[in-house]
Coordinates of C-alpha atoms in Angstrom, one line a residue:
M1 CA 0.2 -0.2 -0.1
N2 CA 1.4 3.5 -1.1
I3 CA 1.3 6.1 1.4
L4 CA 0.7 9.9 -0.4
K5 CA 3.5 11.7 1.4
D6 CA 5.7 9.2 -0.2
I7 CA 4.4 9.5 -4.0
L8 CA 4.2 13.1 -3.9
Y9 CA 8.0 13.4 -3.6
K10 CA 9.7 15.6 -6.1
V11 CA 6.4 16.9 -7.1
T12 CA 6.2 20.7 -7.0
I13 CA 3.8 21.8 -4.7
E14 CA 1.6 25.1 -4.0
A15 CA -0.4 24.2 -1.4
V16 CA -2.0 21.2 0.1
H17 CA -5.4 21.2 2.1
G18 CA -5.7 18.0 4.0
S19 CA -3.8 15.2 5.5
T20 CA -0.9 13.4 3.0
D21 CA -0.5 10.8 5.5
L22 CA -3.1 8.2 4.1
P23 CA -3.0 5.5 2.1
I24 CA -4.0 5.4 -1.5
E25 CA -4.8 2.5 -3.9
K26 CA -4.2 3.6 -7.6
I27 CA -3.6 7.3 -9.3
E28 CA -6.0 7.9 -12.2
F29 CA -6.3 10.7 -14.7
D30 CA -9.7 9.6 -16.1
S31 CA -12.6 9.9 -13.7
R32 CA -14.6 7.2 -15.0
K33 CA -11.7 4.7 -13.4
V34 CA -11.7 6.3 -10.1
S35 CA -13.0 3.9 -7.2
N36 CA -12.6 3.8 -3.6
N37 CA -9.0 5.6 -1.9
D38 CA -7.7 6.8 -5.5
V39 CA -5.5 10.0 -6.1
F40 CA -7.3 11.9 -9.0
V41 CA -4.8 13.8 -11.4
A42 CA -6.9 16.5 -13.3
I43 CA -5.3 17.0 -16.3
K44 CA -5.5 20.2 -18.9
G45 CA -6.1 18.7 -22.2
S46 CA -6.5 19.5 -25.6
L47 CA -10.0 18.3 -25.8
S48 CA -11.1 18.5 -22.2
D49 CA -10.5 19.6 -18.8
G50 CA -9.6 17.1 -16.3
H51 CA -10.8 19.8 -13.6
Q52 CA -14.0 19.9 -14.5
F53 CA -14.3 16.1 -13.7
I54 CA -13.3 16.2 -10.1
D55 CA -16.5 16.3 -8.5
K56 CA -17.5 13.1 -10.3
A57 CA -13.7 11.8 -9.2
I58 CA -15.0 12.6 -5.7
S59 CA -18.3 10.4 -6.1
L60 CA -16.8 7.7 -7.2
G61 CA -14.2 7.4 -4.3
A62 CA -11.1 9.7 -5.0
S63 CA -9.9 10.7 -1.5
V64 CA -6.9 12.6 -2.9
V65 CA -7.2 15.2 -6.1
V66 CA -4.5 16.9 -7.6
C67 CA -4.9 20.0 -9.6
E68 CA -3.8 23.1 -11.0
D69 CA -7.0 25.3 -10.0
L70 CA -8.5 24.6 -6.5
P71 CA -12.4 24.0 -6.6
A72 CA -14.4 26.8 -4.4
T73 CA -15.3 24.7 -2.4
L74 CA -13.3 22.3 -0.2
L75 CA -14.6 19.2 1.2
E76 CA -13.4 18.1 4.6
N77 CA -12.5 14.7 4.0
I78 CA -10.5 15.3 0.8
T79 CA -7.0 16.2 0.3
Y80 CA -6.0 18.6 -2.3
V81 CA -3.2 19.1 -3.7
K82 CA -2.4 22.0 -5.8
V83 CA 0.4 21.7 -8.2
Q84 CA 2.3 23.7 -10.6
N85 CA 1.6 21.6 -13.7
S86 CA -1.1 18.4 -13.8
N87 CA 1.3 16.5 -16.3
Q88 CA 4.4 16.7 -14.3
A89 CA 2.9 15.9 -11.4
L90 CA 1.6 12.7 -12.6
S91 CA 5.0 11.7 -13.7
F92 CA 6.4 11.5 -10.8
L93 CA 3.5 10.3 -8.9
A94 CA 3.5 7.4 -11.1
A95 CA 7.1 6.8 -10.9
N96 CA 6.9 7.2 -7.6
Y97 CA 4.0 4.6 -7.3
Y98 CA 5.8 2.1 -9.2
N99 CA 9.2 2.5 -7.1
N100 CA 10.8 4.3 -10.1
P101 CA 11.5 1.3 -12.2
S102 CA 13.4 3.4 -15.1
Q103 CA 16.3 3.7 -12.4
K104 CA 16.5 -0.3 -12.2
L105 CA 16.8 -1.0 -15.7
K106 CA 19.0 1.1 -18.7
L107 CA 16.0 3.4 -20.7
I108 CA 17.4 4.1 -23.8
G109 CA 15.1 7.1 -25.5
I110 CA 14.5 7.5 -28.8
T111 CA 14.0 10.8 -30.8
G112 CA 13.1 12.5 -33.8
T113 CA 11.2 12.8 -36.8
N114 CA 11.7 9.6 -38.6
G115 CA 12.9 6.5 -37.9
K116 CA 12.5 6.2 -34.0
T117 CA 10.1 3.2 -34.3
T118 CA 12.6 1.4 -36.6
I119 CA 15.7 2.2 -34.5
A120 CA 13.6 0.9 -30.9
S121 CA 12.7 -2.0 -32.7
L122 CA 15.5 -3.4 -34.3
L123 CA 17.5 -2.4 -30.6
Y124 CA 14.9 -4.5 -29.1
Q125 CA 15.4 -7.4 -31.4
M126 CA 19.1 -7.0 -31.3
F127 CA 19.7 -7.0 -27.3
K128 CA 17.7 -10.2 -27.6
K129 CA 19.7 -11.9 -30.4
A130 CA 22.3 -11.0 -27.7
G131 CA 20.5 -13.2 -25.4
Y132 CA 19.5 -10.1 -22.5
K133 CA 15.9 -10.1 -21.4
V134 CA 14.7 -6.3 -23.0
G135 CA 11.4 -4.5 -22.6
L136 CA 10.1 -2.3 -25.9
L137 CA 8.0 1.2 -25.9
S138 CA 7.3 2.1 -29.9
T139 CA 4.0 3.1 -31.6
V140 CA 3.9 -0.5 -33.4
K141 CA 3.7 -2.7 -30.0
I142 CA 5.1 -2.7 -26.3
M143 CA 6.8 -5.9 -25.3
V144 CA 7.6 -7.1 -21.8
D145 CA 10.7 -9.4 -22.8
E146 CA 8.6 -11.9 -25.0
V147 CA 5.1 -11.1 -23.9
E148 CA 3.3 -8.7 -26.4
Y149 CA 1.1 -5.8 -25.6
K150 CA -1.0 -3.6 -28.0
A151 CA 0.6 -0.2 -28.5
T152 CA -1.9 2.9 -28.4
H153 CA 0.6 6.2 -28.8
T154 CA 3.5 6.7 -29.4
T155 CA 5.1 7.6 -26.1
P156 CA 2.4 6.5 -23.7
D157 CA 1.0 8.2 -20.6
S158 CA 3.0 8.4 -17.5
L159 CA 1.0 5.6 -15.7
T160 CA 1.4 3.6 -18.6
I161 CA 5.1 3.9 -19.2
N162 CA 5.7 3.3 -15.4
Q163 CA 3.3 0.5 -15.2
Y164 CA 5.1 -1.6 -18.0
L165 CA 8.6 -0.6 -16.9
D166 CA 7.9 -2.0 -13.3
E167 CA 6.6 -5.2 -15.4
M168 CA 9.7 -5.3 -17.3
V169 CA 12.2 -5.2 -14.1
E170 CA 9.7 -7.7 -12.5
V171 CA 10.8 -10.1 -15.0
G172 CA 14.2 -9.2 -14.8
C173 CA 14.5 -7.0 -18.0
E174 CA 18.1 -5.3 -18.3
F175 CA 17.3 -2.9 -21.2
C176 CA 14.4 -1.0 -22.5
F177 CA 14.4 0.6 -25.4
M178 CA 11.6 3.6 -26.0
E179 CA 10.4 6.0 -28.8
V180 CA 10.0 9.4 -27.2
S181 CA 7.8 11.6 -29.6
S182 CA 7.4 15.6 -29.0
H183 CA 4.0 15.0 -27.9
G184 CA 5.3 12.9 -24.7
I185 CA 8.4 15.3 -23.8
H186 CA 6.2 18.4 -24.1
Q187 CA 3.2 17.0 -22.0
K188 CA 6.3 16.2 -19.8
R189 CA 5.5 12.1 -19.6
T190 CA 8.8 11.4 -19.5
E191 CA 9.8 13.8 -17.0
S192 CA 10.2 11.8 -14.3
L193 CA 12.1 8.5 -16.1
H194 CA 15.9 8.1 -16.0
F195 CA 17.3 7.9 -19.3
E196 CA 20.5 5.8 -19.4
G197 CA 20.8 7.5 -23.2
G198 CA 19.1 9.4 -25.9
V199 CA 19.2 9.0 -29.7
F200 CA 18.4 11.7 -32.2
T201 CA 17.1 10.9 -36.0
N202 CA 16.4 13.9 -38.0
L203 CA 14.4 16.6 -38.2
S204 CA 11.6 17.4 -40.6
H205 CA 8.2 18.9 -41.0
D206 CA 5.8 17.1 -39.0
H207 CA 3.6 17.7 -36.1
L208 CA 3.1 21.5 -36.4
D209 CA -0.9 21.0 -35.9
Y210 CA 0.1 20.9 -32.1
H211 CA 3.4 22.9 -32.4
D212 CA 3.3 26.2 -33.2
T213 CA 6.3 26.9 -35.1
F214 CA 9.1 24.2 -36.3
A215 CA 11.4 25.9 -33.6
E216 CA 9.0 24.9 -31.2
Y217 CA 9.0 21.2 -32.4
R218 CA 12.9 21.1 -32.3
D219 CA 13.5 22.9 -29.2
V220 CA 10.9 20.3 -27.3
K221 CA 13.0 17.9 -29.0
K222 CA 16.4 19.4 -27.6
S223 CA 14.8 19.6 -23.9
F224 CA 14.7 15.7 -23.8
F225 CA 18.8 16.0 -24.2
D226 CA 19.4 18.9 -21.9
S227 CA 17.5 16.9 -19.3
L228 CA 20.1 13.8 -19.7
P229 CA 22.0 13.1 -16.5
K230 CA 26.0 13.1 -16.9
S231 CA 26.1 9.2 -16.5
A232 CA 24.1 9.3 -20.1
F233 CA 25.1 9.2 -23.6
A234 CA 23.5 11.3 -26.2
I235 CA 23.8 9.8 -29.8
T236 CA 23.1 12.4 -32.5
N237 CA 23.3 12.1 -36.6
V238 CA 25.0 15.4 -37.5
D239 CA 24.1 14.8 -41.1
D240 CA 21.0 16.4 -40.2
K241 CA 21.5 20.3 -39.5
N242 CA 19.8 19.8 -36.2
G243 CA 21.8 17.0 -34.9
I244 CA 24.0 19.2 -33.4
V245 CA 22.1 21.5 -31.9
M246 CA 20.3 18.8 -29.4
L247 CA 24.1 18.7 -28.0
Q248 CA 24.5 22.2 -27.6
N249 CA 23.1 21.9 -23.5
T250 CA 23.4 18.7 -22.9
V251 CA 25.7 17.4 -20.0
A252 CA 25.5 13.7 -21.2
R253 CA 28.4 11.5 -23.2
K254 CA 28.5 13.1 -26.7
R255 CA 28.4 10.8 -29.6
T256 CA 27.6 11.5 -33.8
Y257 CA 26.8 9.5 -36.5
A258 CA 26.5 10.2 -39.9
L259 CA 26.7 8.9 -43.8
K260 CA 28.2 12.3 -45.1
T261 CA 30.8 14.1 -42.7
Y262 CA 33.0 12.9 -39.7
A263 CA 31.5 11.2 -37.1
D264 CA 32.3 8.6 -34.2
F265 CA 29.7 6.4 -36.2
K266 CA 30.6 6.9 -39.8
A267 CA 28.8 4.6 -42.5
Q268 CA 29.6 4.4 -46.3
V269 CA 26.7 2.7 -48.4
L270 CA 28.8 0.1 -50.6
E271 CA 25.2 -2.0 -52.1
N272 CA 21.9 -1.0 -52.0
Q273 CA 19.5 -3.6 -53.6
L274 CA 16.3 -5.2 -52.5
S275 CA 18.3 -8.1 -51.3
G276 CA 19.6 -5.6 -48.6
L277 CA 22.6 -3.4 -47.8
V278 CA 26.0 -3.6 -47.8
L279 CA 27.7 -1.3 -45.4
K280 CA 31.4 0.0 -44.3
I281 CA 31.0 0.9 -40.9
N282 CA 34.1 2.5 -39.7
N283 CA 36.6 0.2 -41.3
D284 CA 34.6 -3.2 -41.4
E285 CA 32.1 -4.2 -44.0
V286 CA 28.8 -5.6 -43.0
W287 CA 25.5 -6.7 -45.1
T288 CA 22.0 -6.4 -43.5
K289 CA 18.7 -7.3 -44.6
L290 CA 17.5 -3.7 -44.5
I291 CA 17.0 -1.7 -47.6
G292 CA 17.8 2.0 -48.0
S293 CA 19.7 5.0 -46.9
F294 CA 17.7 6.3 -44.1
N295 CA 18.4 2.8 -43.3
A296 CA 22.1 3.3 -43.1
Y297 CA 21.2 6.1 -40.8
N298 CA 18.9 3.6 -38.7
L299 CA 21.8 0.8 -38.6
L300 CA 24.3 3.6 -37.6
A301 CA 22.4 4.9 -34.6
I302 CA 21.5 1.1 -33.5
Y303 CA 25.7 0.2 -34.0
G304 CA 26.3 3.2 -31.9
V305 CA 23.8 2.7 -29.1
A306 CA 25.0 -1.3 -28.6
L307 CA 28.6 0.0 -28.0
E308 CA 27.6 2.5 -25.7
L309 CA 26.0 -0.1 -24.2
G310 CA 29.1 -2.3 -24.2
I311 CA 28.7 -4.6 -27.0
E312 CA 31.9 -5.3 -28.8
S313 CA 32.0 -4.0 -32.4
N314 CA 32.4 -7.1 -33.9
E315 CA 29.3 -8.6 -32.2
A316 CA 27.5 -5.9 -32.5
L317 CA 28.1 -6.2 -36.5
R318 CA 27.4 -9.9 -36.6
L319 CA 24.0 -9.2 -34.8
L320 CA 23.4 -5.8 -37.4
S321 CA 23.6 -8.7 -40.4
E322 CA 20.7 -10.7 -38.6
L323 CA 18.0 -8.4 -37.9
E324 CA 15.0 -8.4 -39.6
S325 CA 12.8 -5.3 -41.0
V326 CA 10.1 -4.0 -38.8
S327 CA 6.2 -4.2 -39.9
G328 CA 5.2 -1.4 -42.2
R329 CA 8.8 -0.4 -42.7
F330 CA 9.8 -0.7 -46.6
Q331 CA 8.1 -3.7 -45.9
F332 CA 7.4 -5.7 -49.5
I333 CA 6.0 -8.5 -50.9
I334 CA 7.0 -9.8 -55.0
S335 CA 3.6 -11.6 -56.9
E336 CA 4.2 -14.3 -59.2
S337 CA 3.9 -11.9 -62.0
K338 CA 6.8 -10.0 -60.4
I339 CA 5.2 -7.1 -59.2
T340 CA 6.9 -5.5 -56.2
A341 CA 4.4 -3.7 -53.9
I342 CA 5.9 -1.8 -50.7
V343 CA 3.9 -0.8 -48.1
D344 CA 5.6 2.0 -45.8
Y345 CA 4.8 4.2 -43.2
A346 CA 5.9 7.2 -44.6
H347 CA 3.7 10.2 -43.2
T348 CA 6.1 13.1 -43.5
P349 CA 7.7 14.9 -47.0
D350 CA 11.0 13.9 -45.5
A351 CA 9.8 10.3 -44.9
L352 CA 8.1 10.0 -48.5
E353 CA 10.9 11.3 -50.4
N354 CA 13.1 8.8 -48.6
V355 CA 11.2 5.8 -49.3
L356 CA 10.9 7.1 -52.9
K357 CA 14.5 8.0 -53.8
T358 CA 15.3 4.6 -52.4
I359 CA 13.2 3.3 -54.9
E360 CA 14.6 5.4 -57.7
D361 CA 18.0 4.0 -56.3
I362 CA 17.4 0.4 -56.7
R363 CA 15.1 0.0 -59.8
T364 CA 16.3 -0.7 -63.7
K365 CA 14.5 2.6 -65.0
N366 CA 12.3 0.0 -66.8
E367 CA 9.5 -0.7 -64.9
Q368 CA 6.7 1.6 -63.6
L369 CA 6.3 3.5 -60.5
I370 CA 2.9 4.0 -58.8
T371 CA 2.7 5.7 -55.4
I372 CA -0.6 5.4 -53.5
V373 CA -0.4 8.0 -50.8
G374 CA -3.0 9.9 -48.8
C375 CA -2.5 12.8 -45.5
G376 CA -4.0 12.2 -42.1
G377 CA -7.0 14.2 -41.1
D378 CA -6.6 16.2 -38.1
R379 CA -3.0 16.8 -38.6
D380 CA -0.7 19.1 -39.7
K381 CA -2.4 20.5 -42.8
T382 CA 0.3 22.0 -44.3
K383 CA 2.3 19.4 -45.4
R384 CA -0.6 17.7 -47.6
P385 CA 0.5 20.1 -51.0
I386 CA 4.2 19.2 -50.0
M387 CA 3.5 15.3 -50.1
A388 CA 1.3 15.2 -53.2
N389 CA 3.9 17.0 -55.3
I390 CA 7.0 14.9 -53.7
A391 CA 4.6 11.8 -54.9
A392 CA 3.9 13.1 -58.6
S393 CA 7.4 14.4 -58.6
L394 CA 9.3 10.9 -58.1
S395 CA 6.7 8.5 -59.2
D396 CA 5.4 7.5 -62.9
K397 CA 1.7 7.5 -61.4
A398 CA 0.6 8.9 -58.2
I399 CA -2.8 8.2 -56.6
F400 CA -4.3 10.4 -53.9
T401 CA -6.5 8.5 -51.9
A402 CA -8.1 8.8 -48.2
D403 CA -5.4 7.7 -45.4
N404 CA -7.0 7.9 -42.0
P405 CA -9.3 10.9 -42.6
R406 CA -10.7 10.7 -38.7
T407 CA -13.3 13.9 -38.3
E408 CA -12.0 15.5 -41.9
N409 CA -13.9 15.0 -45.2
P410 CA -11.8 12.9 -47.2
Q411 CA -12.6 14.6 -50.2
T412 CA -11.5 18.1 -48.7
I413 CA -8.0 16.7 -47.8
I414 CA -7.4 15.2 -51.5
E415 CA -8.2 18.8 -52.9
E416 CA -5.4 19.9 -50.4
M417 CA -2.9 17.6 -51.8
E418 CA -3.7 18.4 -55.3
A419 CA -3.2 22.0 -55.0
G420 CA 0.2 21.2 -54.2
V421 CA 1.5 19.8 -57.2
E422 CA 3.5 21.1 -60.3
G423 CA 1.6 21.7 -63.6
Q424 CA 4.3 19.6 -65.5
N425 CA 3.8 16.5 -63.1
F426 CA -0.5 17.0 -62.7
K427 CA -1.4 14.2 -65.8
K428 CA 0.8 11.8 -63.7
T429 CA -2.0 11.9 -61.1
I430 CA -5.2 10.4 -60.5
S431 CA -7.4 10.9 -57.1
I432 CA -9.4 7.6 -56.0
L433 CA -11.2 8.6 -52.5
D434 CA -11.5 4.8 -51.5
R435 CA -8.6 3.7 -50.6
K436 CA -9.4 -0.3 -51.1
Q437 CA -10.3 1.0 -54.8
A438 CA -6.9 2.8 -55.2
I439 CA -4.7 0.2 -54.2
K440 CA -7.0 -2.0 -56.9
T441 CA -6.6 0.5 -59.7
A442 CA -2.9 0.6 -59.0
C443 CA -2.9 -3.5 -59.1
Q444 CA -4.8 -3.5 -62.5
M445 CA -2.3 -0.7 -63.4
A446 CA 0.7 -2.6 -62.8
N447 CA 2.4 -5.2 -65.5
P448 CA 5.2 -7.5 -64.8
G449 CA 8.3 -5.8 -63.3
D450 CA 6.4 -2.8 -61.9
I451 CA 6.5 -1.1 -58.4
I452 CA 3.6 0.0 -56.2
L453 CA 4.7 2.0 -52.8
I454 CA 1.6 2.5 -50.8
A455 CA 2.4 5.0 -48.4
G456 CA 1.7 6.7 -44.9
K457 CA -0.3 3.9 -42.8
G458 CA 2.4 1.5 -42.3
H459 CA 2.0 -1.2 -39.9
E460 CA -1.8 0.2 -39.3
T461 CA -4.4 -2.7 -39.5
Y462 CA -7.0 0.1 -39.5
Q463 CA -8.6 2.8 -41.1
E464 CA -10.1 6.0 -38.9
I465 CA -13.0 7.4 -40.1
N466 CA -15.3 9.5 -37.7
G467 CA -14.2 8.1 -34.7
V468 CA -14.3 4.6 -35.7
R469 CA -11.8 2.3 -36.5
H470 CA -12.5 0.1 -39.4
D471 CA -9.9 -3.3 -40.0
F472 CA -7.8 -2.1 -43.1
D473 CA -4.3 -3.5 -43.6
D474 CA -2.4 -2.1 -46.8
M475 CA 0.0 -5.1 -47.0
Q476 CA -3.1 -7.9 -46.9
I477 CA -4.9 -5.7 -49.3
V478 CA -2.4 -5.5 -51.9
Q479 CA -1.2 -9.3 -51.4
E480 CA -5.0 -10.3 -52.4
L481 CA -5.8 -7.8 -55.0
L482 CA -2.8 -9.0 -56.6
K483 CA -3.2 -12.4 -56.3
Q484 CA -6.9 -12.1 -57.7
L485 CA -5.6 -10.5 -60.9
E486 CA -3.2 -13.2 -61.4
K487 CA -5.6 -16.0 -61.6

């Protein structure tokens, strides 16, 4: 049983009304989940304000309310803790409640626009192959060593993070690799965590629906490295112009990786084919199953982390050569008629351009490249015309379709995409609202040897329309359609 005063350690408290020497059952920030003797944390969110549900939480049994604004009437049998920032308070409350599990294993955070999932997932895979018990907190899934849980956010809420870290500690995990999103940093979800190391991948156009400016987006990422302790390491991609910015104020041990400039971990792409990459990392050559220069960066980051965590260079290279690609990240099949279908999560301009340039590098130019792409609703609108123009410029045919429209009109999203296509490329584009029909059309247009890229959703197995998630798996659908057309 936890005592309130113990789990308030490090919380920035402005006032307390009531006793802190009382037992508490659990912590909740969703009033609907509150029961007897719980702590309810009232959080001001983008869609709702938890302060509006304080009375409901108390009626369900909450004995403690943590809030930024005290209610007008304070009840005698309730303890009220006024804090500076409820998100930050939740982070420390959760860590203390679970006895600070991040201090009992080596937690590595990976942040940046693109590559977070691949790097975290492949590090998990690598350290499992090396014989360790390992945890993973990623967009695709959560792993507590061998046990898999479904992921709902890139960076979960503070309670969920600490709950899973606690489970990892219980089963003996020595390492955990975690995606750290800008939302997670900004909302203080990682504030109380002890990181052994951090990785910066790159920074490009994304999440400007949430962050007011690109500079704010960059500075939120940077704050993660500013907070790393002296005992940690910070590995950054110095080919990205923002890479060195991440290290400006950190006291952590600084390490760099790059393909184009001098760095601690440097690689050269010797071969890039559908069969894999051959890289020269520092002075050693290694073949890997992954494809594309963007994966060369990912592999370099993984190599750097492995060395920082004590794996010998030769062993790290051997393990790199055994790594399998991550679901929905340049995942491809080749049909009986030799049509190549690639599914990739590319949902930012930079990621889409990287994937298309990778395909350009490995294709013979005798085949047709057909790209299917959409943009998510209720998200950054400014990237829509940019992504459409990239798809049209770097493909022989581009089909604009629905992604996850959420609460927006998918036709409006497509029209905003079309507005960005340069005149000379417009004849190469068609728009098909229904995503399955768009994939079917691409399959019908493709000849033997052609390449179909389905971008944007990657590993997702649903399409979200007006708050409802419908079953939709790009890879499964394209496989079925190609088989039907080849009968």
